[in-house]
mmCIF file of C-alpha atoms and ligand atoms in Angstrom:
data_model
loop_
_atom_site.group_PDB
_atom_site.id
_atom_site.type_symbol
_atom_site.label_atom_id
_atom_site.label_comp_id
_atom_site.label_asym_id
_atom_site.label_seq_id
_atom_site.Cartn_x
_atom_site.Cartn_y
_atom_site.Cartn_z
ATOM 1 C CA UNK A 1 32.523 0.288 -56.692
ATOM 2 C CA UNK A 2 29.424 1.857 -57.068
ATOM 3 C CA UNK A 3 27.513 -1.087 -56.568
ATOM 4 C CA UNK A 4 29.266 -1.897 -53.034
ATOM 5 C CA UNK A 5 27.930 1.067 -51.303
ATOM 6 C CA UNK A 6 24.197 -0.155 -50.718
ATOM 7 C CA UNK A 7 25.633 -3.707 -49.552
ATOM 8 C CA UNK A 8 27.802 -1.903 -46.985
ATOM 9 C CA UNK A 9 25.224 0.801 -46.025
ATOM 10 C CA UNK A 10 22.510 -2.360 -45.468
ATOM 11 C CA UNK A 11 24.919 -4.606 -43.437
ATOM 12 C CA UNK A 12 25.892 -1.148 -41.002
ATOM 13 C CA UNK A 13 21.604 -0.724 -40.540
ATOM 14 C CA UNK A 14 21.043 -4.432 -40.051
ATOM 15 C CA UNK A 15 23.557 -5.542 -38.016
ATOM 16 C CA UNK A 16 22.482 -3.094 -34.591
ATOM 17 C CA UNK A 17 19.015 -5.007 -34.693
ATOM 18 C CA UNK A 18 20.415 -8.180 -33.656
ATOM 19 C CA UNK A 19 22.088 -7.021 -30.116
ATOM 20 C CA UNK A 20 21.244 -3.528 -29.243
ATOM 21 C CA UNK A 21 17.964 -2.583 -27.019
ATOM 22 C CA UNK A 22 15.445 -1.504 -29.020
ATOM 23 C CA UNK A 23 13.377 0.860 -27.616
ATOM 24 C CA UNK A 24 10.094 2.075 -30.118
ATOM 25 C CA UNK A 25 8.608 4.564 -27.670
ATOM 26 C CA UNK A 26 9.905 7.372 -30.066
ATOM 27 C CA UNK A 27 8.707 5.787 -33.141
ATOM 28 C CA UNK A 28 5.074 5.208 -31.717
ATOM 29 C CA UNK A 29 5.555 9.121 -30.275
ATOM 30 C CA UNK A 30 6.021 10.692 -33.681
ATOM 31 C CA UNK A 31 3.490 8.056 -35.536
ATOM 32 C CA UNK A 32 0.586 9.057 -33.238
ATOM 33 C CA UNK A 33 1.538 12.506 -32.917
ATOM 34 C CA UNK A 34 1.687 12.649 -37.117
ATOM 35 C CA UNK A 35 -1.057 14.171 -38.334
ATOM 36 C CA UNK A 36 -3.093 14.843 -34.784
ATOM 37 C CA UNK A 37 -2.697 18.476 -33.754
ATOM 38 C CA UNK A 38 -5.188 17.957 -31.285
ATOM 39 C CA UNK A 39 -2.886 15.214 -29.629
ATOM 40 C CA UNK A 40 -0.038 17.617 -30.409
ATOM 41 C CA UNK A 41 -1.693 20.913 -28.333
ATOM 42 C CA UNK A 42 -2.417 18.102 -25.396
ATOM 43 C CA UNK A 43 0.963 17.087 -25.065
ATOM 44 C CA UNK A 44 2.799 20.751 -25.496
ATOM 45 C CA UNK A 45 0.208 21.561 -22.598
ATOM 46 C CA UNK A 46 1.566 19.001 -20.398
ATOM 47 C CA UNK A 47 5.077 19.788 -21.017
ATOM 48 C CA UNK A 48 3.781 23.572 -20.298
ATOM 49 C CA UNK A 49 2.318 22.171 -16.710
ATOM 50 C CA UNK A 50 5.442 20.459 -16.396
ATOM 51 C CA UNK A 51 7.346 23.368 -16.960
ATOM 52 C CA UNK A 52 5.656 25.417 -14.278
ATOM 53 C CA UNK A 53 5.619 22.544 -11.267
ATOM 54 C CA UNK A 54 9.567 22.272 -11.972
ATOM 55 C CA UNK A 55 9.598 26.150 -11.795
ATOM 56 C CA UNK A 56 7.987 26.343 -8.805
ATOM 57 C CA UNK A 57 9.675 23.548 -6.956
ATOM 58 C CA UNK A 58 12.904 25.337 -7.396
ATOM 59 C CA UNK A 59 12.106 28.088 -4.894
ATOM 60 C CA UNK A 60 15.141 28.435 -2.894
ATOM 61 C CA UNK A 61 14.677 30.958 -0.500
ATOM 62 C CA UNK A 62 18.102 30.926 1.625
ATOM 63 C CA UNK A 63 19.051 27.096 1.558
ATOM 64 C CA UNK A 64 21.876 26.304 0.346
ATOM 65 C CA UNK A 65 21.832 22.777 -0.945
ATOM 66 C CA UNK A 66 21.997 20.106 1.494
ATOM 67 C CA UNK A 67 20.471 16.306 1.021
ATOM 68 C CA UNK A 68 17.089 15.675 -0.336
ATOM 69 C CA UNK A 69 14.600 14.210 2.150
ATOM 70 C CA UNK A 70 12.920 11.074 1.115
ATOM 71 C CA UNK A 71 10.764 11.711 -0.861
ATOM 72 C CA UNK A 72 7.447 10.371 0.099
ATOM 73 C CA UNK A 73 5.903 7.636 -2.056
ATOM 74 C CA UNK A 74 3.154 7.179 -4.516
ATOM 75 C CA UNK A 75 1.947 3.836 -4.937
ATOM 76 C CA UNK A 76 1.179 2.628 -8.696
ATOM 77 C CA UNK A 77 -1.569 -0.172 -8.608
ATOM 78 C CA UNK A 78 -0.425 -2.273 -11.928
ATOM 79 C CA UNK A 79 -2.530 -4.528 -14.158
ATOM 80 C CA UNK A 80 -0.258 -7.217 -16.166
ATOM 81 C CA UNK A 81 -2.211 -8.374 -19.169
ATOM 82 C CA UNK A 82 -0.373 -11.561 -20.510
ATOM 83 C CA UNK A 83 -1.393 -12.260 -24.174
ATOM 84 C CA UNK A 84 0.422 -15.657 -25.328
ATOM 85 C CA UNK A 85 0.201 -17.376 -28.487
ATOM 86 C CA UNK A 86 2.515 -20.138 -27.632
ATOM 87 C CA UNK A 87 2.771 -21.530 -23.728
ATOM 88 C CA UNK A 88 6.209 -20.371 -23.217
ATOM 89 C CA UNK A 89 4.805 -16.736 -23.633
ATOM 90 C CA UNK A 90 2.384 -17.424 -20.949
ATOM 91 C CA UNK A 91 5.031 -16.723 -18.308
ATOM 92 C CA UNK A 92 4.379 -17.191 -14.975
ATOM 93 C CA UNK A 93 3.512 -15.760 -11.647
ATOM 94 C CA UNK A 94 7.084 -15.535 -10.719
ATOM 95 C CA UNK A 95 7.978 -13.782 -13.712
ATOM 96 C CA UNK A 96 5.630 -11.162 -13.470
ATOM 97 C CA UNK A 97 6.781 -10.970 -9.373
ATOM 98 C CA UNK A 98 10.368 -10.660 -10.381
ATOM 99 C CA UNK A 99 9.625 -7.538 -12.460
ATOM 100 C CA UNK A 100 7.588 -5.710 -9.570
ATOM 101 C CA UNK A 101 10.409 -6.186 -7.818
ATOM 102 C CA UNK A 102 12.875 -4.521 -10.388
ATOM 103 C CA UNK A 103 10.441 -1.593 -10.766
ATOM 104 C CA UNK A 104 10.280 -0.762 -6.775
ATOM 105 C CA UNK A 105 14.181 -1.209 -6.462
ATOM 106 C CA UNK A 106 15.078 1.011 -9.104
ATOM 107 C CA UNK A 107 12.208 3.628 -8.717
ATOM 108 C CA UNK A 108 13.055 3.173 -4.883
ATOM 109 C CA UNK A 109 16.785 3.492 -5.369
ATOM 110 C CA UNK A 110 17.128 0.351 -3.629
ATOM 111 C CA UNK A 111 18.950 -1.514 -6.512
ATOM 112 C CA UNK A 112 21.900 -3.371 -5.586
ATOM 113 C CA UNK A 113 23.757 -1.970 -8.228
ATOM 114 C CA UNK A 114 23.794 1.516 -7.489
ATOM 115 C CA UNK A 115 27.325 0.160 -6.269
ATOM 116 C CA UNK A 116 28.379 -0.010 -9.561
ATOM 117 C CA UNK A 117 27.486 3.961 -10.422
ATOM 118 C CA UNK A 118 30.789 6.188 -10.726
ATOM 119 C CA UNK A 119 32.146 7.899 -7.503
ATOM 120 C CA UNK A 120 31.260 11.023 -9.858
ATOM 121 C CA UNK A 121 28.079 10.684 -10.043
ATOM 122 C CA UNK A 122 26.745 8.609 -7.278
ATOM 123 C CA UNK A 123 24.973 11.704 -6.342
ATOM 124 C CA UNK A 124 22.997 12.497 -9.137
ATOM 125 C CA UNK A 125 20.912 9.044 -8.221
ATOM 126 C CA UNK A 126 17.555 9.688 -7.009
ATOM 127 C CA UNK A 127 15.193 7.702 -4.973
ATOM 128 C CA UNK A 128 12.348 8.585 -6.858
ATOM 129 C CA UNK A 129 9.524 7.642 -4.518
ATOM 130 C CA UNK A 130 7.341 5.094 -6.572
ATOM 131 C CA UNK A 131 5.903 2.042 -5.214
ATOM 132 C CA UNK A 132 4.601 -0.724 -7.872
ATOM 133 C CA UNK A 133 2.145 -3.384 -6.811
ATOM 134 C CA UNK A 134 -0.241 -5.704 -8.463
ATOM 135 C CA UNK A 135 -3.817 -4.729 -8.109
ATOM 136 C CA UNK A 136 -5.717 -6.249 -6.006
ATOM 137 C CA UNK A 137 -9.445 -4.760 -6.678
ATOM 138 C CA UNK A 138 -10.607 -5.109 -11.031
ATOM 139 C CA UNK A 139 -12.472 -2.411 -12.737
ATOM 140 C CA UNK A 140 -16.148 -3.548 -11.277
ATOM 141 C CA UNK A 141 -14.658 -4.227 -7.759
ATOM 142 C CA UNK A 142 -14.245 -7.392 -7.544
ATOM 143 C CA UNK A 143 -10.788 -9.569 -6.088
ATOM 144 C CA UNK A 144 -8.262 -10.011 -8.677
ATOM 145 C CA UNK A 145 -4.599 -11.034 -8.683
ATOM 146 C CA UNK A 146 -3.642 -8.243 -11.146
ATOM 147 C CA UNK A 147 -2.368 -10.587 -13.643
ATOM 148 C CA UNK A 148 -4.533 -11.653 -16.759
ATOM 149 C CA UNK A 149 -3.951 -14.461 -19.036
ATOM 150 C CA UNK A 150 -5.794 -13.987 -22.766
ATOM 151 C CA UNK A 151 -4.617 -16.622 -25.349
ATOM 152 C CA UNK A 152 -4.369 -14.838 -29.166
ATOM 153 C CA UNK A 153 -4.123 -16.190 -32.534
ATOM 154 C CA UNK A 154 -1.158 -13.584 -33.256
ATOM 155 C CA UNK A 155 2.140 -14.567 -33.499
ATOM 156 C CA UNK A 156 3.445 -11.454 -32.917
ATOM 157 C CA UNK A 157 2.730 -7.438 -32.308
ATOM 158 C CA UNK A 158 3.863 -4.509 -33.381
ATOM 159 C CA UNK A 159 3.646 -0.485 -31.981
ATOM 160 C CA UNK A 160 0.048 -1.006 -33.736
ATOM 161 C CA UNK A 161 -2.009 -1.418 -30.029
ATOM 162 C CA UNK A 162 -3.480 -4.431 -31.115
ATOM 163 C CA UNK A 163 -2.624 -5.607 -27.973
ATOM 164 C CA UNK A 164 -4.365 -2.983 -26.246
ATOM 165 C CA UNK A 165 -7.679 -4.364 -27.774
ATOM 166 C CA UNK A 166 -9.534 -6.922 -27.000
ATOM 167 C CA UNK A 167 -11.333 -7.203 -30.178
ATOM 168 C CA UNK A 168 -7.738 -6.997 -32.130
ATOM 169 C CA UNK A 169 -6.421 -10.274 -30.695
ATOM 170 C CA UNK A 170 -5.087 -8.452 -27.259
ATOM 171 C CA UNK A 171 -6.912 -7.834 -24.158
ATOM 172 C CA UNK A 172 -8.472 -3.727 -23.385
ATOM 173 C CA UNK A 173 -7.045 -1.444 -21.315
ATOM 174 C CA UNK A 174 -7.868 -0.946 -17.014
ATOM 175 C CA UNK A 175 -8.739 2.525 -16.357
ATOM 176 C CA UNK A 176 -5.297 4.513 -16.788
ATOM 177 C CA UNK A 177 -6.353 6.781 -13.455
ATOM 178 C CA UNK A 178 -6.707 3.649 -11.024
ATOM 179 C CA UNK A 179 -4.110 0.963 -12.783
ATOM 180 C CA UNK A 180 -0.556 1.235 -14.759
ATOM 181 C CA UNK A 181 -1.320 -1.516 -17.703
ATOM 182 C CA UNK A 182 1.362 -3.592 -18.802
ATOM 183 C CA UNK A 183 1.460 -5.954 -21.751
ATOM 184 C CA UNK A 184 3.508 -8.341 -22.298
ATOM 185 C CA UNK A 185 3.393 -10.659 -24.947
ATOM 186 C CA UNK A 186 5.651 -11.425 -28.460
ATOM 187 C CA UNK A 187 6.598 -7.887 -29.950
ATOM 188 C CA UNK A 188 8.012 -8.638 -33.678
ATOM 189 C CA UNK A 189 11.778 -8.170 -34.642
ATOM 190 C CA UNK A 190 14.061 -7.148 -32.137
ATOM 191 C CA UNK A 191 11.935 -4.468 -30.162
ATOM 192 C CA UNK A 192 11.671 -4.606 -27.016
ATOM 193 C CA UNK A 193 9.116 -2.574 -25.899
ATOM 194 C CA UNK A 194 7.389 0.697 -26.178
ATOM 195 C CA UNK A 195 4.755 3.578 -24.060
ATOM 196 C CA UNK A 196 2.156 5.490 -24.589
ATOM 197 C CA UNK A 197 2.960 8.814 -24.658
ATOM 198 C CA UNK A 198 1.732 11.508 -21.644
ATOM 199 C CA UNK A 199 -1.454 12.853 -22.877
ATOM 200 C CA UNK A 200 -2.279 10.235 -25.515
ATOM 201 C CA UNK A 201 -6.066 8.550 -25.340
ATOM 202 C CA UNK A 202 -7.071 6.640 -22.157
ATOM 203 C CA UNK A 203 -7.359 2.978 -24.383
ATOM 204 C CA UNK A 204 -3.849 2.530 -25.425
ATOM 205 C CA UNK A 205 -2.596 4.228 -21.994
ATOM 206 C CA UNK A 206 0.274 1.827 -20.863
ATOM 207 C CA UNK A 207 3.458 -0.004 -21.723
ATOM 208 C CA UNK A 208 4.056 -2.867 -23.968
ATOM 209 C CA UNK A 209 7.025 -5.280 -23.304
ATOM 210 C CA UNK A 210 8.729 -8.269 -24.769
ATOM 211 C CA UNK A 211 7.963 -11.890 -23.090
ATOM 212 C CA UNK A 212 11.780 -12.281 -23.828
ATOM 213 C CA UNK A 213 12.455 -8.721 -21.450
ATOM 214 C CA UNK A 214 10.007 -9.205 -18.714
ATOM 215 C CA UNK A 215 11.651 -9.724 -15.649
ATOM 216 C CA UNK A 216 14.079 -11.855 -14.454
ATOM 217 C CA UNK A 217 13.356 -15.454 -14.820
ATOM 218 C CA UNK A 218 11.801 -17.667 -16.937
ATOM 219 C CA UNK A 219 11.675 -16.536 -20.401
ATOM 220 C CA UNK A 220 13.893 -13.480 -20.036
ATOM 221 C CA UNK A 221 17.048 -13.417 -21.651
ATOM 222 C CA UNK A 222 20.350 -11.814 -21.394
ATOM 223 C CA UNK A 223 21.276 -8.946 -22.156
ATOM 224 C CA UNK A 224 17.414 -8.077 -21.349
ATOM 225 C CA UNK A 225 17.006 -10.459 -17.634
ATOM 226 C CA UNK A 226 17.183 -7.684 -15.443
ATOM 227 C CA UNK A 227 14.156 -6.426 -16.158
ATOM 228 C CA UNK A 228 15.106 -2.933 -16.717
ATOM 229 C CA UNK A 229 13.293 -2.907 -19.659
ATOM 230 C CA UNK A 230 9.933 -1.787 -17.782
ATOM 231 C CA UNK A 231 11.962 0.318 -16.041
ATOM 232 C CA UNK A 232 12.921 2.535 -18.987
ATOM 233 C CA UNK A 233 9.815 2.085 -20.635
ATOM 234 C CA UNK A 234 7.818 3.006 -17.188
ATOM 235 C CA UNK A 235 10.330 6.332 -16.897
ATOM 236 C CA UNK A 236 8.164 7.053 -20.681
ATOM 237 C CA UNK A 237 4.859 6.558 -19.504
ATOM 238 C CA UNK A 238 5.900 9.326 -16.822
ATOM 239 C CA UNK A 239 7.032 11.666 -19.605
ATOM 240 C CA UNK A 240 10.507 10.800 -19.572
ATOM 241 C CA UNK A 241 12.859 11.425 -22.156
ATOM 242 C CA UNK A 242 15.922 9.360 -23.885
ATOM 243 C CA UNK A 243 18.965 10.992 -21.689
ATOM 244 C CA UNK A 244 20.358 12.447 -25.163
ATOM 245 C CA UNK A 245 16.916 14.262 -26.168
ATOM 246 C CA UNK A 246 16.035 12.227 -29.370
ATOM 247 C CA UNK A 247 18.418 14.266 -31.758
ATOM 248 C CA UNK A 248 22.148 15.034 -31.522
ATOM 249 C CA UNK A 249 23.012 16.333 -28.455
ATOM 250 C CA UNK A 250 19.127 17.010 -28.098
ATOM 251 C CA UNK A 251 17.428 18.249 -24.588
ATOM 252 C CA UNK A 252 15.631 15.786 -22.616
ATOM 253 C CA UNK A 253 14.026 18.566 -20.492
ATOM 254 C CA UNK A 254 15.928 17.590 -17.454
ATOM 255 C CA UNK A 255 18.027 19.633 -15.658
ATOM 256 C CA UNK A 256 20.897 17.442 -13.765
ATOM 257 C CA UNK A 257 21.603 14.570 -16.584
ATOM 258 C CA UNK A 258 24.633 15.450 -19.173
ATOM 259 C CA UNK A 259 23.986 16.781 -22.495
ATOM 260 C CA UNK A 260 24.531 13.654 -24.466
ATOM 261 C CA UNK A 261 24.935 13.133 -27.774
ATOM 262 C CA UNK A 262 23.255 9.942 -28.948
ATOM 263 C CA UNK A 263 22.522 6.542 -27.375
ATOM 264 C CA UNK A 264 24.829 4.311 -25.655
ATOM 265 C CA UNK A 265 24.902 0.214 -26.500
ATOM 266 C CA UNK A 266 26.257 -2.656 -24.690
ATOM 267 C CA UNK A 267 27.621 -2.169 -21.351
ATOM 268 C CA UNK A 268 30.334 0.357 -21.331
ATOM 269 C CA UNK A 269 32.536 1.738 -18.763
ATOM 270 C CA UNK A 270 34.881 4.716 -18.142
ATOM 271 C CA UNK A 271 34.264 8.468 -19.367
ATOM 272 C CA UNK A 272 32.886 9.071 -22.642
ATOM 273 C CA UNK A 273 32.590 12.826 -23.276
ATOM 274 C CA UNK A 274 30.307 13.946 -26.219
ATOM 275 C CA UNK A 275 28.499 17.486 -26.466
ATOM 276 C CA UNK A 276 31.131 19.202 -24.632
ATOM 277 C CA UNK A 277 29.566 18.024 -21.171
ATOM 278 C CA UNK A 278 33.206 18.491 -18.948
ATOM 279 C CA UNK A 279 34.418 16.426 -16.923
ATOM 280 C CA UNK A 280 32.622 13.111 -16.483
ATOM 281 C CA UNK A 281 30.732 13.096 -19.483
ATOM 282 C CA UNK A 282 27.732 10.829 -20.411
ATOM 283 C CA UNK A 283 25.819 9.439 -18.258
ATOM 284 C CA UNK A 284 24.978 6.260 -20.160
ATOM 285 C CA UNK A 285 24.074 4.434 -17.007
ATOM 286 C CA UNK A 286 20.760 6.191 -16.761
ATOM 287 C CA UNK A 287 18.095 3.941 -16.831
ATOM 288 C CA UNK A 288 16.913 6.042 -19.851
ATOM 289 C CA UNK A 289 20.015 5.340 -22.200
ATOM 290 C CA UNK A 290 19.382 2.534 -24.205
ATOM 291 C CA UNK A 291 22.422 0.523 -22.345
ATOM 292 C CA UNK A 292 22.240 -3.485 -21.872
ATOM 293 C CA UNK A 293 20.094 -4.100 -18.644
ATOM 294 C CA UNK A 294 23.300 -4.592 -16.309
ATOM 295 C CA UNK A 295 24.665 -0.876 -17.485
ATOM 296 C CA UNK A 296 21.613 0.823 -16.085
ATOM 297 C CA UNK A 297 21.551 1.863 -12.301
ATOM 298 C CA UNK A 298 19.997 5.340 -11.934
ATOM 299 C CA UNK A 299 17.351 7.484 -12.124
ATOM 300 C CA UNK A 300 18.827 11.716 -11.514
ATOM 301 C CA UNK A 301 16.587 14.048 -8.952
ATOM 302 C CA UNK A 302 15.790 15.806 -12.145
ATOM 303 C CA UNK A 303 13.878 13.110 -13.578
ATOM 304 C CA UNK A 304 12.403 11.982 -10.599
ATOM 305 C CA UNK A 305 10.636 15.686 -9.962
ATOM 306 C CA UNK A 306 9.902 16.096 -13.779
ATOM 307 C CA UNK A 307 8.085 12.670 -13.228
ATOM 308 C CA UNK A 308 6.146 13.444 -10.254
ATOM 309 C CA UNK A 309 5.185 16.689 -11.740
ATOM 310 C CA UNK A 310 2.486 14.699 -13.413
ATOM 311 C CA UNK A 311 0.957 13.770 -10.046
ATOM 312 C CA UNK A 312 0.769 16.622 -8.940
ATOM 313 C CA UNK A 313 -2.956 18.529 -8.594
ATOM 314 C CA UNK A 314 -4.352 19.085 -12.313
ATOM 315 C CA UNK A 315 -0.638 16.838 -13.744
ATOM 316 C CA UNK A 316 -2.149 14.018 -16.306
ATOM 317 C CA UNK A 317 -1.456 11.084 -13.828
ATOM 318 C CA UNK A 318 -2.978 13.261 -10.391
ATOM 319 C CA UNK A 319 -6.167 10.799 -10.152
ATOM 320 C CA UNK A 320 -3.635 7.418 -9.587
ATOM 321 C CA UNK A 321 -2.825 8.684 -6.293
ATOM 322 C CA UNK A 322 -6.632 8.252 -5.145
ATOM 323 C CA UNK A 323 -6.953 4.763 -7.314
ATOM 324 C CA UNK A 324 -8.988 2.845 -5.484
ATOM 325 C CA UNK A 325 -7.033 -0.170 -6.177
ATOM 326 C CA UNK A 326 -4.305 1.113 -4.607
ATOM 327 C CA UNK A 327 -6.313 2.292 -1.219
ATOM 328 C CA UNK A 328 -7.639 -1.331 -1.421
ATOM 329 C CA UNK A 329 -3.385 -2.475 -1.439
ATOM 330 C CA UNK A 330 -1.835 -0.476 0.729
ATOM 331 C CA UNK A 331 -3.750 2.326 2.235
ATOM 332 C CA UNK A 332 -4.380 5.897 1.377
ATOM 333 C CA UNK A 333 -1.434 7.344 -0.468
ATOM 334 C CA UNK A 334 0.279 10.338 2.091
ATOM 335 C CA UNK A 335 2.779 11.951 2.552
ATOM 336 C CA UNK A 336 4.659 10.045 5.175
ATOM 337 C CA UNK A 337 3.861 12.042 8.716
ATOM 338 C CA UNK A 338 1.421 13.961 7.171
ATOM 339 C CA UNK A 339 -0.351 14.274 9.591
ATOM 340 C CA UNK A 340 2.174 14.057 13.068
ATOM 341 C CA UNK A 341 3.535 17.044 14.846
ATOM 342 C CA UNK A 342 6.820 17.059 14.230
ATOM 343 C CA UNK A 343 9.425 16.951 17.633
ATOM 344 C CA UNK A 344 11.221 19.264 15.844
ATOM 345 C CA UNK A 345 8.680 22.050 14.381
ATOM 346 C CA UNK A 346 6.376 22.734 17.105
ATOM 347 C CA UNK A 347 4.635 25.250 15.143
ATOM 348 C CA UNK A 348 3.658 27.523 12.149
ATOM 349 C CA UNK A 349 1.975 31.559 12.481
ATOM 350 C CA UNK A 350 -0.132 31.934 10.978
ATOM 351 C CA UNK A 351 -1.586 28.737 9.977
ATOM 352 C CA UNK A 352 -3.129 28.891 7.582
ATOM 353 C CA UNK A 353 -1.146 31.563 6.201
ATOM 354 C CA UNK A 354 -0.882 33.855 2.890
ATOM 355 C CA UNK A 355 2.701 35.242 3.244
ATOM 356 C CA UNK A 356 5.044 35.707 6.370
ATOM 357 C CA UNK A 357 5.160 32.967 8.579
ATOM 358 C CA UNK A 358 7.130 32.028 11.656
ATOM 359 C CA UNK A 359 8.140 28.457 12.093
ATOM 360 C CA UNK A 360 9.056 27.477 15.336
ATOM 361 C CA UNK A 361 11.125 24.783 16.622
ATOM 362 C CA UNK A 362 12.141 23.876 20.638
ATOM 363 C CA UNK A 363 15.572 22.639 20.276
ATOM 364 C CA UNK A 364 18.391 25.309 19.232
ATOM 365 C CA UNK A 365 20.598 22.187 18.059
ATOM 366 C CA UNK A 366 19.015 22.707 14.756
ATOM 367 C CA UNK A 367 19.705 26.207 13.725
ATOM 368 C CA UNK A 368 21.698 25.680 10.788
ATOM 369 C CA UNK A 369 20.386 23.129 9.145
ATOM 370 C CA UNK A 370 17.818 23.137 6.234
ATOM 371 C CA UNK A 371 14.220 23.044 6.547
ATOM 372 C CA UNK A 372 12.612 21.889 3.818
ATOM 373 C CA UNK A 373 9.274 22.755 2.381
ATOM 374 C CA UNK A 374 7.446 19.539 0.428
ATOM 375 C CA UNK A 375 4.316 19.844 -1.757
ATOM 376 C CA UNK A 376 1.749 17.245 -1.426
ATOM 377 C CA UNK A 377 3.494 14.970 -3.977
ATOM 378 C CA UNK A 378 6.505 14.880 -2.213
ATOM 379 C CA UNK A 379 8.756 17.627 -4.671
ATOM 380 C CA UNK A 380 10.491 20.077 -2.257
ATOM 381 C CA UNK A 381 9.216 23.479 -3.468
ATOM 382 C CA UNK A 382 11.453 25.431 -0.604
ATOM 383 C CA UNK A 383 14.128 25.496 1.272
ATOM 384 C CA UNK A 384 15.227 27.425 4.036
ATOM 385 C CA UNK A 385 18.288 27.576 6.652
ATOM 386 C CA UNK A 386 17.007 27.623 10.439
ATOM 387 C CA UNK A 387 18.274 30.830 11.986
ATOM 388 C CA UNK A 388 16.708 30.610 15.451
ATOM 389 C CA UNK A 389 13.770 29.050 17.531
ATOM 390 C CA UNK A 390 11.294 31.268 15.400
ATOM 391 C CA UNK A 391 12.350 31.743 11.605
ATOM 392 C CA UNK A 392 10.947 33.834 9.421
ATOM 393 C CA UNK A 393 9.487 32.141 6.113
ATOM 394 C CA UNK A 394 7.972 34.683 3.300
ATOM 395 C CA UNK A 395 5.547 31.800 1.785
ATOM 396 C CA UNK A 396 4.260 34.057 -0.990
ATOM 397 C CA UNK A 397 6.028 32.346 -3.851
ATOM 398 C CA UNK A 398 3.888 29.331 -3.469
ATOM 399 C CA UNK A 399 0.513 28.326 -4.570
ATOM 400 C CA UNK A 400 -1.995 28.007 -2.190
ATOM 401 C CA UNK A 401 -2.548 24.042 -1.060
ATOM 402 C CA UNK A 402 -1.143 22.061 1.672
ATOM 403 C CA UNK A 403 2.647 21.542 2.580
ATOM 404 C CA UNK A 404 4.360 19.874 4.857
ATOM 405 C CA UNK A 405 7.797 21.204 6.402
ATOM 406 C CA UNK A 406 10.635 19.103 7.482
ATOM 407 C CA UNK A 407 13.824 19.485 9.036
ATOM 408 C CA UNK A 408 16.480 17.243 8.707
ATOM 409 C CA UNK A 409 14.459 14.250 6.661
ATOM 410 C CA UNK A 410 12.484 14.785 10.494
ATOM 411 C CA UNK A 411 8.320 14.061 10.122
ATOM 412 C CA UNK A 412 6.134 16.683 8.158
ATOM 413 C CA UNK A 413 4.438 19.353 9.617
ATOM 414 C CA UNK A 414 1.574 20.326 8.021
ATOM 415 C CA UNK A 415 1.234 23.937 6.706
ATOM 416 C CA UNK A 416 -1.962 25.466 4.725
ATOM 417 C CA UNK A 417 -1.062 28.273 2.332
ATOM 418 C CA UNK A 418 -3.920 30.429 1.229
HETATM 419 ZN ZN1 ZN B 1 13.115 4.193 -24.298
#
C-alpha cells in the first residue's frame, strides 16, 4: 500500500487543473513580494490608505440605511496588446469588443445574469461605477484603435512577465497613469490569467489573459467564454482579494462578503455553508470566487468601495481620473451633476464650510428622506436624514475637499469642506 499513496496524491493534485479556474494572481503576488521589502512596504502603505478611506466613508451621522444612489462613473481607457504566435491567437477586434462589453456590464451591474443571484443575496450586488473604453489616443498623442497586434516567436508565456516587454517577445506597457493594459496571449498550461499587484512597478502594471478565456466569441472556449476571467483579474488590478481571503476562512478585507472557507469551482447552486457563515452561506456567485464564467454574477458594495478608494486623491490609481486618453474619448471625468444646482437641495450655508452647515431644501416632501454626501470619487462618506426645510449637518469628521450632496439620488449639490 505504501507505494500507492504517492500515486493517489498525484491524481488528486493533477485532476483539478484540467477543468477548474486557474488564476495565478496570488502566485504572482507572492513571487513579487518575496525578498522585496520595498515592494511589501508599498503594498502595505496602500492597504493602510484603503482602510483610512473606508473608515472615512463609513461615517453615518443619523442615517438609517437607505438605498445607495448610483455612483458616479469612472472611465478607464484600455489598451489591449494581442501577442500572437499562431494566427488563431491573433483574435479579432470583435472578440476584443465583446470583452469590453462584459467588463462594462459587470462593473456597471447591467449584466443580464444578475437575475440568477439568489434573492437573499441580491441586495449585495453593486454597480461599481466603472466604464471601460478602448483608448483613442496613444502615449504619443496619436490616434489609436486601442488594440495593438504583435507577432511573437514565443509559443506560450508564464507569469514571469515576458509578455509585458518588447525585448522579451511581448509588448511594452503603456503608461499606467493613463491606461489599463490588457495583454492577450497564450498562457502556458491551465493558467487563465493574472494581474499585477497594486503597488507594483509601472513597467508590469496590468492584466494578462489567455486568448481562449478572453471575450465571448472567436477563440473563447467554455467554460471561460463569458468574459469573466477579465472581470475577475481586473478586480485584482483594483486591489480585490479572492473572496475566501486566500486562506481557510481568510479575510478579503471587505465587510459585506461572508467569510468563506475556500475557493468554489464549477457552477454550484443552493446554500453552501462554511466558517459559520449562517444563514445563506458562501457568496460563490461573486466575481472574485473561482466558479466557471456562468456561475459569476456580482461585486458587492464593499468590493466597490475598496476598488474606488484607489481613485481617491492620493490613491494608487487616482491619476487615471485625469487621463487624457479617457478625456479624449468620453469628456472630463466628473461626478455627474457636480455643477448643477439641485432642484432639491437649494443651498448649503456656509459653503465653503468648516463644521456645522445648514442644508436647505425647498420642498417639505423630502423631509424624512436620506441626504447622502459623496466625495469626488463617488464614495458615500455620510448619510443624514432631512429633518426640516433647513437640516443641520456636522461636517467636522470629513477631510478638506469637494463633496456632493444628493437626496434620493437626485443631482449633486457641490459643497467645499475647508
Ligand atoms: Zn484571482
